Each structure stands twice: as structure tokens, then as C-alpha cells.
Coordinates of C-alpha atoms and ligand atoms in Angstrom, one line a residue:
X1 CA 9.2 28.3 -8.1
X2 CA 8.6 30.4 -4.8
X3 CA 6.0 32.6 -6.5
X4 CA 4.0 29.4 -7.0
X5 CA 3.8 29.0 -3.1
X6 CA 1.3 30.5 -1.3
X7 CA 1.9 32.7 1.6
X8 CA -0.3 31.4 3.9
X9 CA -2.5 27.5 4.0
X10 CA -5.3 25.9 6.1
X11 CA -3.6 22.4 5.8
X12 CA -0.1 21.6 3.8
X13 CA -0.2 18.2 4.0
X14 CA 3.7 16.4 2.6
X15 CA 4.3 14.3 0.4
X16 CA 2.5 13.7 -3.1
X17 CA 1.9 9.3 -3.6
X18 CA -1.8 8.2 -2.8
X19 CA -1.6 9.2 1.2
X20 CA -1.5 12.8 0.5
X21 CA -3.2 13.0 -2.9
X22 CA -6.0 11.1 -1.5
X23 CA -6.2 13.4 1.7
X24 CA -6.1 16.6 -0.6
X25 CA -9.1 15.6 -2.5
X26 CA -11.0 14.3 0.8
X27 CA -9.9 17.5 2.7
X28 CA -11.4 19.6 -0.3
X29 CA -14.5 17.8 -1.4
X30 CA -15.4 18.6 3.0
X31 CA -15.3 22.3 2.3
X32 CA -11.2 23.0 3.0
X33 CA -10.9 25.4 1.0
X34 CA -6.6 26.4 1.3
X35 CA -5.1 22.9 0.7
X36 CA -1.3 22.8 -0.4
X37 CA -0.3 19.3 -1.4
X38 CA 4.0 19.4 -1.9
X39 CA 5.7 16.9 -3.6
X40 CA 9.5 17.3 -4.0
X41 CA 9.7 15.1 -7.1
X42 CA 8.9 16.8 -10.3
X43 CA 6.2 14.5 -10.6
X44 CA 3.1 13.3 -8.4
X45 CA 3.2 9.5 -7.5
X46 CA 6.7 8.9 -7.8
X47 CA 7.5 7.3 -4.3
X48 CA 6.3 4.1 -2.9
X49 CA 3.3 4.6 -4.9
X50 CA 4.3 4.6 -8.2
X51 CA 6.8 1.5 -7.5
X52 CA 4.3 -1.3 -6.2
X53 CA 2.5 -4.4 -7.2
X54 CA -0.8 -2.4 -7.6
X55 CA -2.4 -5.2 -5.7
X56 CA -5.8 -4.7 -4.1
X57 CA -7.2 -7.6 -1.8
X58 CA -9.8 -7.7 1.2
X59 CA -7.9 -11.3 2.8
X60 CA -6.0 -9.5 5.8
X61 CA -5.6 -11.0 9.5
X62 CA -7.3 -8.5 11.4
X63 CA -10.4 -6.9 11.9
X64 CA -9.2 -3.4 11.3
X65 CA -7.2 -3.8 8.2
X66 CA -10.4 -6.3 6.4
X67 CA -12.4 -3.0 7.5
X68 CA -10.2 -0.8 5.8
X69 CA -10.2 -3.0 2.6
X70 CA -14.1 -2.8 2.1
X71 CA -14.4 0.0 2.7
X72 CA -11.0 1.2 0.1
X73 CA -12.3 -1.4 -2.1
X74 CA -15.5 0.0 -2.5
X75 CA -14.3 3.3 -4.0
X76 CA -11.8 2.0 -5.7
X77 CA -14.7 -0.2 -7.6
X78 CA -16.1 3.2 -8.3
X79 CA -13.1 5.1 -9.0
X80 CA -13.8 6.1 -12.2
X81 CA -17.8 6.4 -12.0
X82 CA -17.2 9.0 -9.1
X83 CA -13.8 10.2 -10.0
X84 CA -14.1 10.5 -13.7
X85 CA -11.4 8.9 -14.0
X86 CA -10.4 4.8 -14.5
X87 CA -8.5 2.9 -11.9
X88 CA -8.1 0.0 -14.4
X89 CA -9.3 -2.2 -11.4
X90 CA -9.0 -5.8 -12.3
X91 CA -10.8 -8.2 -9.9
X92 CA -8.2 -11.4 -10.9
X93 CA -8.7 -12.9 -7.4
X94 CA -5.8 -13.2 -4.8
X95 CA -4.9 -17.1 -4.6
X96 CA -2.6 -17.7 -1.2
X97 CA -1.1 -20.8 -1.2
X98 CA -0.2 -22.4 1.8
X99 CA 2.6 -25.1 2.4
X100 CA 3.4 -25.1 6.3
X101 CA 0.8 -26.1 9.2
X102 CA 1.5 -23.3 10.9
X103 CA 0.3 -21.1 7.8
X104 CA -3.0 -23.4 7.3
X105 CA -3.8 -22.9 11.0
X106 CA -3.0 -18.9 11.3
X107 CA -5.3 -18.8 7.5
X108 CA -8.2 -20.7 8.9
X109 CA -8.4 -18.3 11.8
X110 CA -8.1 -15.5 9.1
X111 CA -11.1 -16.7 6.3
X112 CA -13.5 -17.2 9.8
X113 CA -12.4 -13.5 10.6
X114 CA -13.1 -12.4 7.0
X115 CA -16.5 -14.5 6.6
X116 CA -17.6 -12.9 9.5
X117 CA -16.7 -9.5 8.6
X118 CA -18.7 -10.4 5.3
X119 CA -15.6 -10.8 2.9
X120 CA -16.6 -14.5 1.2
X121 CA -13.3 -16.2 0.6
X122 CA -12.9 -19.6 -0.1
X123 CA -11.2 -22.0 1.2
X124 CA -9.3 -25.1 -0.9
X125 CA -7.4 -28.1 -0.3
X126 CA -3.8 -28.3 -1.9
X127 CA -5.4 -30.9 -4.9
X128 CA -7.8 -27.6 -5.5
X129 CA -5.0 -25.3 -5.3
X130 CA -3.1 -27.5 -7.7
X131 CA -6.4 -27.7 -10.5
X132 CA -6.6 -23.6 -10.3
X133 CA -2.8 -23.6 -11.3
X134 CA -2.0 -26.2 -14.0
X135 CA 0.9 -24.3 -15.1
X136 CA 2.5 -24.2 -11.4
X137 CA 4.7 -26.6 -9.6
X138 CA 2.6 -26.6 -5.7
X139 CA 3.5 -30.4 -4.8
X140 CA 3.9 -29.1 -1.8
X141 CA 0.4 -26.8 -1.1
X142 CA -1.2 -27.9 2.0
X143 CA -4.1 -25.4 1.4
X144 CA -4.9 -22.4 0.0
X145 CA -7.4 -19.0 -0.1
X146 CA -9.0 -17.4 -2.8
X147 CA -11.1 -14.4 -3.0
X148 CA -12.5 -13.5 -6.2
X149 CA -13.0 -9.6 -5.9
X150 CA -9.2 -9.0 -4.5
X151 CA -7.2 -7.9 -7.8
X152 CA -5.2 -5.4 -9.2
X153 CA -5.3 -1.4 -9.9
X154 CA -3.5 1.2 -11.5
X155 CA -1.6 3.6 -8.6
X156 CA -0.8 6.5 -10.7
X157 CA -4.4 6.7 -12.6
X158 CA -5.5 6.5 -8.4
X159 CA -2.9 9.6 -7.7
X160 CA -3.9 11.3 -10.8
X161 CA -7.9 11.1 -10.3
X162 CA -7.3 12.1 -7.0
X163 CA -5.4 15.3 -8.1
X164 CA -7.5 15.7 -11.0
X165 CA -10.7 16.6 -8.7
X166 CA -8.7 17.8 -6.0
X167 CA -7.0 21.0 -8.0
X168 CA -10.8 22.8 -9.0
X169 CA -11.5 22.5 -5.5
X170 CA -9.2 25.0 -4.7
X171 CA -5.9 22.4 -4.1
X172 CA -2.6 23.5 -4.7
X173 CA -0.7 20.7 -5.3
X174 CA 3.2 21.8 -6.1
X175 CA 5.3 19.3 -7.3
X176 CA 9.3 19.9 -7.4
X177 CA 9.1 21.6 -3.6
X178 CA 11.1 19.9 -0.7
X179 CA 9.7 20.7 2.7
X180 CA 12.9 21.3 4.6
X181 CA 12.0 22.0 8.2
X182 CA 8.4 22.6 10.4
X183 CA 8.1 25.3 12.7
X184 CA 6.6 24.4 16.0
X185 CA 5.9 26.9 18.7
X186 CA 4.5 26.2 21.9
X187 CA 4.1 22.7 21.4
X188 CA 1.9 23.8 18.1
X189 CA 2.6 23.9 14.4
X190 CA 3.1 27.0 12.7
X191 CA 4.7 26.9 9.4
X192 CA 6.4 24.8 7.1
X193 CA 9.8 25.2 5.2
X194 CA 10.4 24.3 2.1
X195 CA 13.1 24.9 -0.6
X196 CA 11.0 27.3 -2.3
X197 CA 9.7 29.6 0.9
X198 CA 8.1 29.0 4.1
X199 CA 4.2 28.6 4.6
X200 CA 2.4 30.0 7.8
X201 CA -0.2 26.9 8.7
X202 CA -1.9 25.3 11.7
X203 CA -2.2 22.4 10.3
X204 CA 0.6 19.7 8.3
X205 CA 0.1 16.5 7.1
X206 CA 2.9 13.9 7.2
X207 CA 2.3 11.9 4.3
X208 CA 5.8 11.4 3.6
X209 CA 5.2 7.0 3.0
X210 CA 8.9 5.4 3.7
X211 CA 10.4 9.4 4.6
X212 CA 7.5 10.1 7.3
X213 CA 10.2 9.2 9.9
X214 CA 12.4 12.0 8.4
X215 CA 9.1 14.7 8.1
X216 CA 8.5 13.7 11.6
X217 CA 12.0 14.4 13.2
X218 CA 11.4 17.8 11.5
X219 CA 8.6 18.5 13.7
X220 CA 10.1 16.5 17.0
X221 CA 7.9 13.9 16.7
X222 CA 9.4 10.5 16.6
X223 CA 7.8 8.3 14.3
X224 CA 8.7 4.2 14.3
X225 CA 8.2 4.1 10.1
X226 CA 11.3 1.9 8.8
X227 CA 12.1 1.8 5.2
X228 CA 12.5 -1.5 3.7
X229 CA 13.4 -2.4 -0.1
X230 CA 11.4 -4.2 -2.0
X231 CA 11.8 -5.5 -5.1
X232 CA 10.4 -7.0 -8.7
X233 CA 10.8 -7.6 -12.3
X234 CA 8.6 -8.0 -15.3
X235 CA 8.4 -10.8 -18.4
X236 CA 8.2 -10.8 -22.0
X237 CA 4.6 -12.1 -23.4
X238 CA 3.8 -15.4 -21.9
X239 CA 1.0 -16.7 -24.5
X240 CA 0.2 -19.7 -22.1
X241 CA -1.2 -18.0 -19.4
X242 CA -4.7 -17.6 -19.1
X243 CA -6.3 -15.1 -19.2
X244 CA -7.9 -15.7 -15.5
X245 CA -4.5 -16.5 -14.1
X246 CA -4.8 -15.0 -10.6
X247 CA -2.8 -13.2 -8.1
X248 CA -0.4 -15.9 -6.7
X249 CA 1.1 -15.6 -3.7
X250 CA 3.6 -18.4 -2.1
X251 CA 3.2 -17.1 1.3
X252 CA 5.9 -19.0 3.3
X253 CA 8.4 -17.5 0.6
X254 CA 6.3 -14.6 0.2
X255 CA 7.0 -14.6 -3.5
X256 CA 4.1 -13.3 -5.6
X257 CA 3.2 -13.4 -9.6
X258 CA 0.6 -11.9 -11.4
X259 CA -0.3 -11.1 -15.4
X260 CA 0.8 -8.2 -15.7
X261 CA 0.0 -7.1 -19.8
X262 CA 0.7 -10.6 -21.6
X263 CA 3.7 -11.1 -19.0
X264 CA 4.4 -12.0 -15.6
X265 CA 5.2 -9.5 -12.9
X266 CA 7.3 -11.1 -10.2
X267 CA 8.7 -10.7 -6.8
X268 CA 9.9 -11.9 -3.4
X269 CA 10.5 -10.2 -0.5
X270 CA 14.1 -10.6 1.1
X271 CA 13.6 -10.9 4.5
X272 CA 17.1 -10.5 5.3
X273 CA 16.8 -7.0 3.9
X274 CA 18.3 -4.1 6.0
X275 CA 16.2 -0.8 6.7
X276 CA 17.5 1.7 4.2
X277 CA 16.5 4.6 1.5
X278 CA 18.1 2.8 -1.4
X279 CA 15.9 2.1 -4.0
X280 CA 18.7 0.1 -6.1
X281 CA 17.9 -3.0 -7.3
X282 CA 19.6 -6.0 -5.7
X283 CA 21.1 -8.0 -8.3
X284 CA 22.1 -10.6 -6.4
X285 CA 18.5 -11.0 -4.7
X286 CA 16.8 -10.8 -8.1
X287 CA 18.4 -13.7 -9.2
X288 CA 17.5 -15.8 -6.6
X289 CA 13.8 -14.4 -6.7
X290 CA 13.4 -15.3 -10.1
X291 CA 14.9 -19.0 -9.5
X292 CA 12.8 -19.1 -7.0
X293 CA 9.8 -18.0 -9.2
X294 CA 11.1 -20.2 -12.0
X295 CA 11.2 -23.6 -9.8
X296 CA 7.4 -22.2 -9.1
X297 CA 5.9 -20.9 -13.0
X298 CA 8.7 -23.2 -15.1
X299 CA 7.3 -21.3 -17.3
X300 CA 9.4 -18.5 -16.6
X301 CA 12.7 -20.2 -17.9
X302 CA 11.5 -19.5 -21.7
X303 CA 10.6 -15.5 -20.9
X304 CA 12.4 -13.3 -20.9
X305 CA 12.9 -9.7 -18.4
X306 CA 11.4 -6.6 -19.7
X307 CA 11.9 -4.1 -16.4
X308 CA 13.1 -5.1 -13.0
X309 CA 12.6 -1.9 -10.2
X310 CA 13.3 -1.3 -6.2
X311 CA 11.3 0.7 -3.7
X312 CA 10.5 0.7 -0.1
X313 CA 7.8 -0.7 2.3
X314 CA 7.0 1.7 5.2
X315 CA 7.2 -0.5 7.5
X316 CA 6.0 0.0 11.7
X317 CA 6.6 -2.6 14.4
X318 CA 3.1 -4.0 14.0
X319 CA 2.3 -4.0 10.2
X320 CA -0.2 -1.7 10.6
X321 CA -0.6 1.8 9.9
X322 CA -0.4 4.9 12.0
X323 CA -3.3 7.4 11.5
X324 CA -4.3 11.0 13.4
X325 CA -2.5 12.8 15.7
X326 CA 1.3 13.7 16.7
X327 CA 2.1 15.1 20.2
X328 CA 2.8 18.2 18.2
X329 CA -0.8 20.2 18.1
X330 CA -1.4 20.5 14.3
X331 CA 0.5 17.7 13.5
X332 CA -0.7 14.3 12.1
X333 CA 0.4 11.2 10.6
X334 CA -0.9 9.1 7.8
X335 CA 1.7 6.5 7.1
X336 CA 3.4 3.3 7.9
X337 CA 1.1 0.9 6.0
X338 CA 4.0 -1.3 5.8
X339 CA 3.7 -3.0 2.1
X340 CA 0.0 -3.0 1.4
X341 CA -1.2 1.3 1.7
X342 CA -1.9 1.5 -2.2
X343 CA -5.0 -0.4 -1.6
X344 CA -5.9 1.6 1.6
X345 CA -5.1 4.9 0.4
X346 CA -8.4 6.1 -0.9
X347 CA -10.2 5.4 2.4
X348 CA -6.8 6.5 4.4
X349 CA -7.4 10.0 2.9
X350 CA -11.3 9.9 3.7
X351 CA -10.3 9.2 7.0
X352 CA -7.5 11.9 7.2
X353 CA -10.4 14.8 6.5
X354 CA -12.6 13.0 9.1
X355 CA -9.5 13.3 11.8
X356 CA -9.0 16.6 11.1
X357 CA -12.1 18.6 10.5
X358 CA -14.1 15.8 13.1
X359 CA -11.6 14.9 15.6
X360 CA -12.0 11.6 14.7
X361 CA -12.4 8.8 12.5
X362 CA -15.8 8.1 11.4
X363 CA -16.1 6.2 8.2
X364 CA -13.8 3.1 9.9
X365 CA -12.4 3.1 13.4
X366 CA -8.9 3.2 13.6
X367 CA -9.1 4.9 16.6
X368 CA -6.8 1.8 17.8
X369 CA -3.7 2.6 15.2
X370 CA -2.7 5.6 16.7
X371 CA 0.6 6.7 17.3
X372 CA 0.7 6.3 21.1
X373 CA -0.2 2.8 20.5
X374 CA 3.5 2.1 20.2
X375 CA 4.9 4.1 23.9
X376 CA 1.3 1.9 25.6
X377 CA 2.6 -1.5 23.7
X378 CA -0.9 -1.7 22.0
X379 CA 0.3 -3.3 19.6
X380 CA -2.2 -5.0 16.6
X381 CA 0.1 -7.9 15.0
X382 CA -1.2 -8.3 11.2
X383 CA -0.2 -11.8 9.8
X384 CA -0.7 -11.2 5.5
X385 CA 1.9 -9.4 5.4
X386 CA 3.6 -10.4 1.9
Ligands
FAD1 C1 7.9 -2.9 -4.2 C2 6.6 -2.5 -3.6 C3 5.4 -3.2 -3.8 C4 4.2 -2.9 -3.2 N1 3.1 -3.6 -3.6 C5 1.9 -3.1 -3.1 C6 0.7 -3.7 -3.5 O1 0.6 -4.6 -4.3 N2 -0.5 -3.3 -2.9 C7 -0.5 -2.3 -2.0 O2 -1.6 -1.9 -1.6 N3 0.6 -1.7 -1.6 C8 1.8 -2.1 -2.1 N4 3.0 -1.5 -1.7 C9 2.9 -0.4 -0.7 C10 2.4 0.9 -1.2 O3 3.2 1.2 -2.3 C11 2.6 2.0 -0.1 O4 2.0 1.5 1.1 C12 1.9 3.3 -0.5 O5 2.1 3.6 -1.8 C13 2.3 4.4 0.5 O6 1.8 5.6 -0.1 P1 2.3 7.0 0.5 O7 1.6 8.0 -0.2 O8 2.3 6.9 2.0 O9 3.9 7.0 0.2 P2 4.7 7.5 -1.2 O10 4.0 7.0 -2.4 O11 6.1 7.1 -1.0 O12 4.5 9.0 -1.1 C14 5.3 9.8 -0.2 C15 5.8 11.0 -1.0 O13 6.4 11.9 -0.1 C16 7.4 12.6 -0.8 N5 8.3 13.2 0.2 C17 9.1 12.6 1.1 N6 9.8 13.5 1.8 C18 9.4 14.7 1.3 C19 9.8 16.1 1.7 N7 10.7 16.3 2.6 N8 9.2 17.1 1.0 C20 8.3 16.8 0.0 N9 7.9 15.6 -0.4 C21 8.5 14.5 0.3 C22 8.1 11.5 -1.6 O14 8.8 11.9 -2.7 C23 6.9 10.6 -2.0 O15 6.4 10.9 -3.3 C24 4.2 -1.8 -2.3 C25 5.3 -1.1 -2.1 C26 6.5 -1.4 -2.7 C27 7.8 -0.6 -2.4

């Protein structure tokens, strides 16, 4: 579709899940007025995006990432006042369940981090944890969290709201188009070549989730973003659960269930998963995920599986992301969120348009999470990592 691209662009920005739709918009709504947004699916929100839990929660380990969850919270609570548009944000509350000391010890540190920071999550003793979840087997919960406002969304109605307002802006967002190669001269950005033509452009966006490391080698920029599989599976109607049942996560197994229509949505991270772009699912590993889940919800044994899907975490040494600038003029980075960058995208995209029409990050600092970081061993360790 090369007559659908245009010639020249003030930012392209690559890749089309909630990172660059989310960028687009915040880019546009600032006064940019030639965005291209290129996806090389055929369809928006099709990567790493449009495979995850949908969780949303504000209970992270450090100061930066509880930062970046009020304020990505926040407009994802508005979403569909300001964006016209529903997020189908459900606040269910995000129930950790703790069974080692270490795990209580690290979470106590985390809910006086959080309560500082203003985020008011409680803190329960493994008899409370096992009251809130009758239908669960926790004989072995030493303590857990709970936060009532951290929930679920809906990604693609995210993506799509985000386009929705983005395109009479002035955004041209082109799905179907593979960017193929970026032109650099004189250590500065000058075009970008995709399947479909080449644009002429100071300024790209790597938005490319779990692929940024690939984008990134395109320009010369080595970027530490690892893919990682992840994995889950959905239930038939389970008419026991209530309808308050919240988020559970088992974090020393980090296995996770929560309602998802009258079902259960369930998964558990391998963690002897190698890096790697398949997004197959495991069958061996989904087995023992769902005994695991099974010995946790009996539950389970009468339901039965509706879906089961891979994708990948974009994962960086740290667990955190990597925002800003590349060593490459014209060059940024928005990526490497590492398993929980749905929830962040909206104010990752804010914060995109502040880095590039500002110099800087304004709305949150993440000044810190730069790409250098890595080279100056500034490293930011983030614990919740599910
Ligand atoms: C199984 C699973 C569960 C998850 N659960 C949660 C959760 O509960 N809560 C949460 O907040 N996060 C969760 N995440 C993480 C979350 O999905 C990601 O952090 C987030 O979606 C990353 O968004 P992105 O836009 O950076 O990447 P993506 O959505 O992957 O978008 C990148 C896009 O770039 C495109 N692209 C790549 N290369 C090119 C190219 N050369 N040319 C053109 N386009 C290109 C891809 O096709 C893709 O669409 C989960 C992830 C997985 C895999």
C-alpha cells in the first residue's frame, strides 16, 4: 500500500500496541501535526498488547513504577470520559498472597513505600487472606496485600481510543507496513524503511514492545529488551465465584487468577523459560500451570478450558522500563516494561510527547530509566514482578 505512505513525517514512531498508539495520540493532542504510527500486523494491538492479563495495579516495589501507576491509573479511570471511548476498567482489587518470610519482609517494605507515596493498601494476616478467599486452598499464606482500586482493563478498547482520537488529529496510523531498516547519517536519524517505501524523518520512535531490540539494531543502537513467553488459559462459567472475586496472585509461584466473564483466566510464569519470539503455547507448561492452579481454586477440576494463548514479556535486566533517548540523534525508546507496560502505557505515551517536544519528562520523572542506565550500572531492581 505505498501510496498510503507519506513521503515525508515529523515523528514515525514503530510499532502499533498501547506504547505507540498511546504516543501517537499524546504526540498529536501537543500540536504534532505529521505523526505516522506503522504497524506491520494487519491489525492495531496485536502484539504484547493484545495477549495480556489486562491487569492494572498501583502495588509495585519502587518509587518510580508506584509513580507511573497513579499517574496511568488515573487516565485510565477516565478513559472513556476523556477518550470517548470505555476502557471497561474494573477496580476487582489485586490480592498478593504471600507464603515465604522473605516475601512478607520484601512486601512490608513495599505497602510502607506505597502508603507513603499515597497508594492505601492493606495489609492482612494469612487467617484474613484465607476469609477473602473461601473457595481457595492458602494453608500455607503467611500474609498478604490488597488494594482495592488495582483491577482490570480492556487493552484493545485502550489501543483503539487511543487511535480513535489520534487519526482526526492528523495521525496516520498504517497498519500491514514492516519497517525494514532506519537510515542514520551523521550519528542522526533520517528516514525509515519499510516494506511499502521509505519515509524522510528526524525523528522515530521505537515502540516495537518484545521486537524493540530488533528496531534498535536497525538503527545501531543496542537495546538490552529480551523476549520472554508468557502464557495463559481461560475456563468455562464457574457459577461459584463471586462476583467480587479479586485478582489473585500466588507470588512465590507467581501464578495469577482472575474472573474473567463468568470464568477464570489463569496463568503462571515459567521461570525456566528461554528468551525467544515464539508465541506457541507450551503444552507441557500449561499442564502444570493449571495443576498448579487447580491444587490452588479446586474449583478448577469441574471447569473446563475455553482458550489458552502465548505472548511475550519485554523484559530488561532491571524490570523496569527504558524511556527517551538513543545515542542515535532522533532516536528514542519506549519499551522494555517487562510484564506489566499495559497498565503504564497511557502515561508512557504522555511522557513520550513530553521527551520529545520538551527534552524531558515532565508529568513523572523517569529521568532515572534511561538507556544509559544500563553501560553506568544504575540499575533500579523492581520486586512485583509477576
Ligand atoms: C502473557 C502476557 C500477560 C501480560 N499481562 C499484563 C498485565 O496483566 N498487565 C500489564 O500491564 N501488562 C501485562 N503484560 C505486558 C504488556 O502486555 C506489555 O508490557 C505491553 O503490552 C507492551 O506494549 P508495547 O506497545 O510496547 O508492545 P506491543 O503491544 O508488542 O506492540 C509492539 C508492536 O510493534 C510491532 N512491530 C514490531 N516490529 C515491527 C516492525 N519492524 N515494523 C512494524 N511494526 C513492528 C509489533 O507487531 C507489535 O504490534 C503482559 C504481557 C504478556 C505477554
Amino acid at each position: 500500500m505505498s501510496h498510503d505512505l507519506p513521503a515525508t513525517a515529523d515523528v514515525v514512531i514503530i510499532g502499533g500496541g498501547v506504547m505507540g498508539a498511546s504516543t501517537a495520540y499524546h504526540l498529536a493532542r501537543a500540536g504534532t501535526k505529521n505523526v505516522v504510527l506503522l504497524e506491520r500486523e494487519d491489525y492495531f494491538g496485536q502484539g504484547a498488547t493484545g495477549r495480556c492479563a489486562g491487569g492494572v495495579r498501583y502495588q509495585f516495589a519502587t518509587e518510580v513504577n508506584v509513580r507511573l501507576s497513579i499517574a496511568s491509573l488515573a487516565m485510565i479511570e477516565r478513559f472513556a470520559e476523556e477518550m470517548d471511548q470505555p476502557a471497561d476498567y474494573r477496580p476487582c482489587g489485586y490480592l498478593f498472597v504471600l507464603t515465604t518470610p522473605e516475601d512478607v519482609a520484601r512486601f512490608e517494605h513495599n505497602v510502607a513505600l506505597q502508603r507513603r507515596l499515597g497508594v492505601p493498601t492493606e495489609w492482612l494476616s494469612g487467617d484474613e487472606v484465607r476469609q477473602r478467599l473461601p473457595l481457595m486452598c492458602f494453608e500455607d499464606a503467611l500474609a498478604g496485600t490488597y488494594h482495592a482500586r488495582d483491577g482490570l482493563a480492556d487493552p484493545n478498547s485502550i489501543v483503539m481510543g487511543y487511535l480513535g482520537r489520534a487519526r482526526p488529529l492528523g495521525v496516520q496510523a498504517l497498519a500491514g507496513v514492516t519497517v525494514q531498516g532506519i537510515s542514520v547519517a551523521g550519528g542522526r536519524v533520517t528516514a525509515v524503511v519499510t516494506g511499502a517505501g521509505t519515509i524522510s524523518t528526524g525523528a522515530v520512535v521505537n515502540a516495537a514492545g518484545p521486537w524493540a531490540g530488533h528496531v534498535g539494531a536497525m538503527a545501531g543502537v543496542d537495546i538490552p529488551i529480551t523476549p520472554i513467553r508468557r502464557q495463559m488459559l481461560t475456563t468455562t462459567p464457574l457459577p461459584e465465584l463471586p462476583a467480587d472475586f479479586p485478582f489473585v496472585v500466588d507470588f512465590a509461584r507467581s501464578l495469577y487468577f482472575h474472573r474473567e466473564g463468568e470464568g477464570i483466566l489463569t496463568g503462571m510464569s515459567n521461570p525456566h523459560e528461554k528468551p525467544g519470539f515464539s508465541q506457541k503455547v507450551d503444552e507441557e507448561w500449561e499442564l502444570v500451570a493449571m495443576e498448579a492452579a487447580a491444587r490452588r481454586l479446586p474449583l478448577l477440576e469441574k471447569a473446563g478450558r475455553v482458550a489458552g494463548w502465548a505472548g511475550l514479556y519485554e523484559v530488561t535486566p532491571d524490570a523496569h522500563p527504558i524511556f527517551g533517548p538513543t545515542p542515535v540523534a532522533g532516536f528514542w525508546l519506549v519499551g522494555g516494561f517487562s510484564g506489566h507496560g499495559f497498565m503504564h502505557g497511557p502515561i508512557a505515551g504522555k511522557l513520550m510527547a513530553e521527551f520529545l517536544l520538551e527534552g524531558q519528562s515532565r508529568s513523572v520523572d523517569v529521568s532515572m530509566l534511561d538507556l544509559a542506565r544500563f553501560d553506568e550500572g544504575r540499575l533500579i531492581h523492581e520486586y512485583n514482578v509477576i
